Structure formats: structure tokens, C-alpha cells
PDB file of C-alpha atoms in Angstrom:
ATOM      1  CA  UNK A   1       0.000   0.000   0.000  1.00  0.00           C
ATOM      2  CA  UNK A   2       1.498   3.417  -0.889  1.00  0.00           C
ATOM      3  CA  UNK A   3       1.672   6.514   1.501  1.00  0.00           C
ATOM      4  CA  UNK A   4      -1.463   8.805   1.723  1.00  0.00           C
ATOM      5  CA  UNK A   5      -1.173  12.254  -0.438  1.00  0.00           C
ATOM      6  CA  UNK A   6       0.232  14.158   2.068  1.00  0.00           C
ATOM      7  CA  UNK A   7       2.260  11.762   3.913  1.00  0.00           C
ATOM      8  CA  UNK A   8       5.433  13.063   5.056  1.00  0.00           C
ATOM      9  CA  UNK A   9       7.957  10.698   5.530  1.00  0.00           C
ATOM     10  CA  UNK A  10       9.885  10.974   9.021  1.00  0.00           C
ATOM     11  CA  UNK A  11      13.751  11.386   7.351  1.00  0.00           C
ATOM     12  CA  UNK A  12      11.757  14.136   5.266  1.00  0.00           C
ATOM     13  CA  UNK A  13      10.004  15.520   8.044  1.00  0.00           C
ATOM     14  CA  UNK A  14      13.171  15.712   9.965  1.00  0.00           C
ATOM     15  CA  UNK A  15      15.294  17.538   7.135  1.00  0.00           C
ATOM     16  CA  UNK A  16      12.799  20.296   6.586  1.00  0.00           C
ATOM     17  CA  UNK A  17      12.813  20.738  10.865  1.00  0.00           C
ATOM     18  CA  UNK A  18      16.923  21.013  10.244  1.00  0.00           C
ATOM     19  CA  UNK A  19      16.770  22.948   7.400  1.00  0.00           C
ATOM     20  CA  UNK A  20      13.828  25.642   9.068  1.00  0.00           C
ATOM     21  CA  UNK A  21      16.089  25.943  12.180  1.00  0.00           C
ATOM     22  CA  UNK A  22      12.838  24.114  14.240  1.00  0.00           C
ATOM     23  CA  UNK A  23      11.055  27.984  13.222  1.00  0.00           C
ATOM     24  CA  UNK A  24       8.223  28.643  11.680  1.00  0.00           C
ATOM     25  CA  UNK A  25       9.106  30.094   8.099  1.00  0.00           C
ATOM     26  CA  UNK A  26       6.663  32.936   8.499  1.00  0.00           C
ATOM     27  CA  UNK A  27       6.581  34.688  11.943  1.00  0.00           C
ATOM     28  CA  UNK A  28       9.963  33.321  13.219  1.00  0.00           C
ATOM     29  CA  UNK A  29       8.779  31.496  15.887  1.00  0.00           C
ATOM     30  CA  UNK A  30      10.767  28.715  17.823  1.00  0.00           C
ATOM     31  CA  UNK A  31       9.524  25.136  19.132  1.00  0.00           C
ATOM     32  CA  UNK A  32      10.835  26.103  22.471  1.00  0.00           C
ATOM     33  CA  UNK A  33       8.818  29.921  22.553  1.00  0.00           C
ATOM     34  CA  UNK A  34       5.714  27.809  21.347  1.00  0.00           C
ATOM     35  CA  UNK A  35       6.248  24.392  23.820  1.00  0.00           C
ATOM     36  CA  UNK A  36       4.437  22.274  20.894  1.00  0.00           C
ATOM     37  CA  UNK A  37       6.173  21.290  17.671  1.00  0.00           C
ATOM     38  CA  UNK A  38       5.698  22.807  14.706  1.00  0.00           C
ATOM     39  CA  UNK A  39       3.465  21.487  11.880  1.00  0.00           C
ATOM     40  CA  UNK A  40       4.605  21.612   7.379  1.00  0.00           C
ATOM     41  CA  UNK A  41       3.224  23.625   5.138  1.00  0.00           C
ATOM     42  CA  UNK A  42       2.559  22.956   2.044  1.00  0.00           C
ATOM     43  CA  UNK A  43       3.725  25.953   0.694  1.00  0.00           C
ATOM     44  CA  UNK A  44       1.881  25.821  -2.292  1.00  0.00           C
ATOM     45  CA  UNK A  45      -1.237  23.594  -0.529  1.00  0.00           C
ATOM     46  CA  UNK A  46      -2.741  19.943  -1.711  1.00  0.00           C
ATOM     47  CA  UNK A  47      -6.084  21.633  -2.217  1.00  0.00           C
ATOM     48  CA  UNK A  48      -4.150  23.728  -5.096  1.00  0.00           C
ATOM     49  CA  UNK A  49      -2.331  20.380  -6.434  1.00  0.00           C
ATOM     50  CA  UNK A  50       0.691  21.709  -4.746  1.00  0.00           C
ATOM     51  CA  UNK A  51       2.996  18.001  -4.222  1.00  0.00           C
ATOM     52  CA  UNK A  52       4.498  16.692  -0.823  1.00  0.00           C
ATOM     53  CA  UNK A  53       8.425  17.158  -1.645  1.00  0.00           C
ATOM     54  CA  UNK A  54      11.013  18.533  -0.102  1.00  0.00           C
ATOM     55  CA  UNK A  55      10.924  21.629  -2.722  1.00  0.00           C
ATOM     56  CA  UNK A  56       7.490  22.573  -1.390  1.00  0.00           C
ATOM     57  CA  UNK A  57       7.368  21.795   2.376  1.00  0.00           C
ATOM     58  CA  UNK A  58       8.650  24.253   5.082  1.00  0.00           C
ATOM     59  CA  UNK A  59       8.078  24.275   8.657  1.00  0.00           C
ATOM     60  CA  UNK A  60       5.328  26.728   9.928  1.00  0.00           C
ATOM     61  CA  UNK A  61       3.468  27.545  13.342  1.00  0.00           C
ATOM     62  CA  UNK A  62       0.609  25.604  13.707  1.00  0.00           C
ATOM     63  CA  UNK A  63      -1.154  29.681  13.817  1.00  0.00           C
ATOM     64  CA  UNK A  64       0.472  30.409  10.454  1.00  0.00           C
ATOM     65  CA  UNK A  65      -0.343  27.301   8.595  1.00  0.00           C
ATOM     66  CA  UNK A  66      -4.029  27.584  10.164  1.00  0.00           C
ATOM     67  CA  UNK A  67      -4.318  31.351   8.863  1.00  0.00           C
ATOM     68  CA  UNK A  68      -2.448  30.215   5.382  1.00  0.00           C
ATOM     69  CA  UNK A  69      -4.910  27.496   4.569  1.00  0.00           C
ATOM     70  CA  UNK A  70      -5.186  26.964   1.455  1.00  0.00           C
ATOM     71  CA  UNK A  71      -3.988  30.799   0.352  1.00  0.00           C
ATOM     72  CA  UNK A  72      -1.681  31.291  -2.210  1.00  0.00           C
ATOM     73  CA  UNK A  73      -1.981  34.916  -3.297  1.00  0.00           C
ATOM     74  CA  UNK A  74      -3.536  37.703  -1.206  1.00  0.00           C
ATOM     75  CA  UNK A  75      -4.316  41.690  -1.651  1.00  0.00           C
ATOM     76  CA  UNK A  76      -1.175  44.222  -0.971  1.00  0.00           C
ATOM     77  CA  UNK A  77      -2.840  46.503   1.229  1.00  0.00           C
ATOM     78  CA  UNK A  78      -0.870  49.516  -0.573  1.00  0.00           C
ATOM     79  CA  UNK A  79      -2.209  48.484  -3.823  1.00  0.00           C
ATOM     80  CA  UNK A  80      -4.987  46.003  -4.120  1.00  0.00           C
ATOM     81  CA  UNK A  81      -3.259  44.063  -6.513  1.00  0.00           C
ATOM     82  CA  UNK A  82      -3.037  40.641  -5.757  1.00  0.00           C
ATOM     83  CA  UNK A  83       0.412  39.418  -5.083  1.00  0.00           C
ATOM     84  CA  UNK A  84       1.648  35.402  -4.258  1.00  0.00           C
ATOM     85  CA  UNK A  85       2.567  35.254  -0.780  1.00  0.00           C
ATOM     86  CA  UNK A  86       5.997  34.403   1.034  1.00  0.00           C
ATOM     87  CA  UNK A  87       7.604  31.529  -0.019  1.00  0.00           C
ATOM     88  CA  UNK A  88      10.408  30.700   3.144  1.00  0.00           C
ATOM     89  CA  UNK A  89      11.760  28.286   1.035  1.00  0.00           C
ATOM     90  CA  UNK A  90      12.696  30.132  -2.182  1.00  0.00           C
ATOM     91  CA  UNK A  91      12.706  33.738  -0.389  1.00  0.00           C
ATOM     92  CA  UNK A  92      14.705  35.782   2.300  1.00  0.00           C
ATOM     93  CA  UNK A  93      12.477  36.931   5.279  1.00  0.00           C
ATOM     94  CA  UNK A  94      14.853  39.689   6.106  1.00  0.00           C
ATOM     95  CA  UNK A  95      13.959  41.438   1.947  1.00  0.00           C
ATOM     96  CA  UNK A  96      10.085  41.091   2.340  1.00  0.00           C
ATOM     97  CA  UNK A  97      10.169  41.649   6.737  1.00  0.00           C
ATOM     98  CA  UNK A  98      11.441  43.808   9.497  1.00  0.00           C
ATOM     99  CA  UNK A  99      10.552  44.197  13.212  1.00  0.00           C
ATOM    100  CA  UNK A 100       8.819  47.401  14.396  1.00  0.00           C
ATOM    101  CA  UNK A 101      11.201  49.494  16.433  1.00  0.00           C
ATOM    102  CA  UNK A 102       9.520  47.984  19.895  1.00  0.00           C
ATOM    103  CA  UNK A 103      10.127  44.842  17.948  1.00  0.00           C
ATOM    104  CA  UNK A 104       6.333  43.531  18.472  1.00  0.00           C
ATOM    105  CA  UNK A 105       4.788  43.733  14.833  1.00  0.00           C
ATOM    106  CA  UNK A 106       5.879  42.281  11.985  1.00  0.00           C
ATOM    107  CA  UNK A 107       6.535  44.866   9.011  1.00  0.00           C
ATOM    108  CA  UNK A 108       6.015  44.644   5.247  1.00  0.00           C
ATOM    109  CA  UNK A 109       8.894  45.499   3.395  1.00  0.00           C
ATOM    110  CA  UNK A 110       7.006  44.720   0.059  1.00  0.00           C
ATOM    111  CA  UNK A 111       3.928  44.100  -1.531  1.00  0.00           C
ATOM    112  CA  UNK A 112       4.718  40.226  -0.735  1.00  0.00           C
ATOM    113  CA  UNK A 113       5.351  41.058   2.645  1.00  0.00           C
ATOM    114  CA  UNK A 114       2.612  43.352   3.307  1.00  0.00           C
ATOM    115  CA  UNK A 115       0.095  40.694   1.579  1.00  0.00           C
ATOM    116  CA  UNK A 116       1.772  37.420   3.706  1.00  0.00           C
ATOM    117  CA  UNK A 117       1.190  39.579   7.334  1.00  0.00           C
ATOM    118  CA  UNK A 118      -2.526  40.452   6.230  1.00  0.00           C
ATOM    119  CA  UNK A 119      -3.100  36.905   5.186  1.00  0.00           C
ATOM    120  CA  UNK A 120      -1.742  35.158   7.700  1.00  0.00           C
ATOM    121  CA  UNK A 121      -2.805  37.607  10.517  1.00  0.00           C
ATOM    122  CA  UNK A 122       0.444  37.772  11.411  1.00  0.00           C
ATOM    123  CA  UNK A 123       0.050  40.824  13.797  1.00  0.00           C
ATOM    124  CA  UNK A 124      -3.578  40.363  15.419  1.00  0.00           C
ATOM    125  CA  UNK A 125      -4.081  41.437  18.827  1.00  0.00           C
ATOM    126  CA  UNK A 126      -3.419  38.222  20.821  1.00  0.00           C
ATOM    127  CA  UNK A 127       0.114  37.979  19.111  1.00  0.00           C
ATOM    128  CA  UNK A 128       0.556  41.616  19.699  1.00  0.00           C
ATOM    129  CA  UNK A 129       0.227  40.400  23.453  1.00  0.00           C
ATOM    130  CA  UNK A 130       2.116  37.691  23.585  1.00  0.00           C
ATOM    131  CA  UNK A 131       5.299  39.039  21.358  1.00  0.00           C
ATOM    132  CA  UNK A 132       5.068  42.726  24.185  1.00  0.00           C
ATOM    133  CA  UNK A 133       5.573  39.691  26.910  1.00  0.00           C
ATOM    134  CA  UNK A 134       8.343  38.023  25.120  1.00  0.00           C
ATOM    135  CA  UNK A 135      10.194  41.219  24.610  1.00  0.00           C
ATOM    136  CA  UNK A 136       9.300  41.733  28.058  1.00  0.00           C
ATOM    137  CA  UNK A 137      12.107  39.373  28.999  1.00  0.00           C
ATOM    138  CA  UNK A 138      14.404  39.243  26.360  1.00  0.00           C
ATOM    139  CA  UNK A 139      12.956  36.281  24.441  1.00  0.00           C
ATOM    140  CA  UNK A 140      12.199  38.302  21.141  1.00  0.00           C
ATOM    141  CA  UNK A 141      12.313  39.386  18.470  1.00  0.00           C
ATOM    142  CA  UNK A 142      14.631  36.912  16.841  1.00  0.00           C
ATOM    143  CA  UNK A 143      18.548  38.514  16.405  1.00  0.00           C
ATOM    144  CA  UNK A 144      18.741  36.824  13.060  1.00  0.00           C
TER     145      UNK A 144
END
């Protein structure tokens, strides 16, 4: 019997946790800031044929994959056109991301930036609260 679309084989698994840093791809995130391990994204999903290989899995919050669902392209806020969202496998966070200067909201540097955060709610009020505690004690944001 042959694996289940969407099976993930565990050396597979394993290489895109090594190769993510055990982060989620979007928001940065750590396993250890989380205490729960992180789930793949399909970056481009199964519902939109995307395939279950290494080329188009990354490791993601279980928050950012939930928000990402089956979204591949969302609205730049700046422009209304609609732009393909981050890919953290093909793309540098750093050219389409920066921290706000108190380091609790994620800025768009670009239209693909500003259409990822808006689609993946990547700076809603709850995470708002919880990133103000982190930097609270030093945990964030992430120095790299």
C-alpha cells in the first residue's frame, strides 16, 4: 500500500525541521517559545495540487499554517493588486520583513510582505500580546 497524499515521511520531516532551524518560516517562531512542535506547510497547498516534496514543504506555526490554509496569493494593502505570498523556502524573510522598532509587529517590506502579514494575521491582537511579553524578557524578536 502506498503513503497517503500528504504523507510526510519521518527522514523528510526531519530535514525540513533542520533545514527551518525548528522555526516557523513565516513569523519566526521557535519550538521552544511555542512548547508544541511545529506542523509543514505545504507551501503551495494539496487543495491547489501543490505536491508533498522537499521543494514545497517548510516548517510553519501551527497559527500560520491555520491562517495560510489553502492561500496562495492575497491583496497588498498599498495596492490592491493581488500578489503570491511568502515563499520561506525560495525567499529571504529579512527582503520582504522587518521588526517594528519595539520589535512587536511584523513589518512589510514589500507588496509580498505586506500581503503574507494580512493573510496570515500575522500581527492580530493576541500575538501583539504575547510578542510585548516576550520582549518583556528578552525572548524576542529573533537577532537573526
Amino acid at each position: 500500500m502506498s503513503p497517503s497524499k500528504g504523507y510526510i515521511a519521518a527522514a523528510l520531516r526531519e530535514r525540513i525541521i533542520q533545514q527551518a532551524g525548528r522555526r516557523c518560516g513565516y513569523c519566526l517562531r521557535t519550538e521552544a517559545l511555542l512548547g508544541m512542535p511545529m506542523t509543514i506547510d505545504h507551501i503551495i497547498p494539496q487543495a491547489a495540487d501543490g505536491p508533498t516534496t522537499e521543494e514545497n514543504l517548510w516548517l510553519a506555526c501551527r497559527r500560520c499554517n491555520e491562517f495560510k490554509g489553502g492561500q496562495t496569493h492575497a491583496p497588498d494593502p498599498e495596492t490592491s493588486e493581488w500578489i503570491a505570498l511568502f515563499n520561506p523556502r525560495q525567499q529571504t524573510w529579512a527582503e520582504h520583513f522587518a521588526w517594528s522598532e519595539d520589535g512587536v509587529e511584523i513589518l512589510g517590506k514589500t507588496p509580498c510582505g505586506r500581503a503574507t502579514i494580512i493573510a496570515l494575521q500575522m500581527n492580530n491582537p493576541e500575538i501583539i500580546v504575547a510578542r510585548r511579553l516576550w520582549v518583556s524578557v528578552g525572548w524576542w524578536p529573533p537577532q537573526d
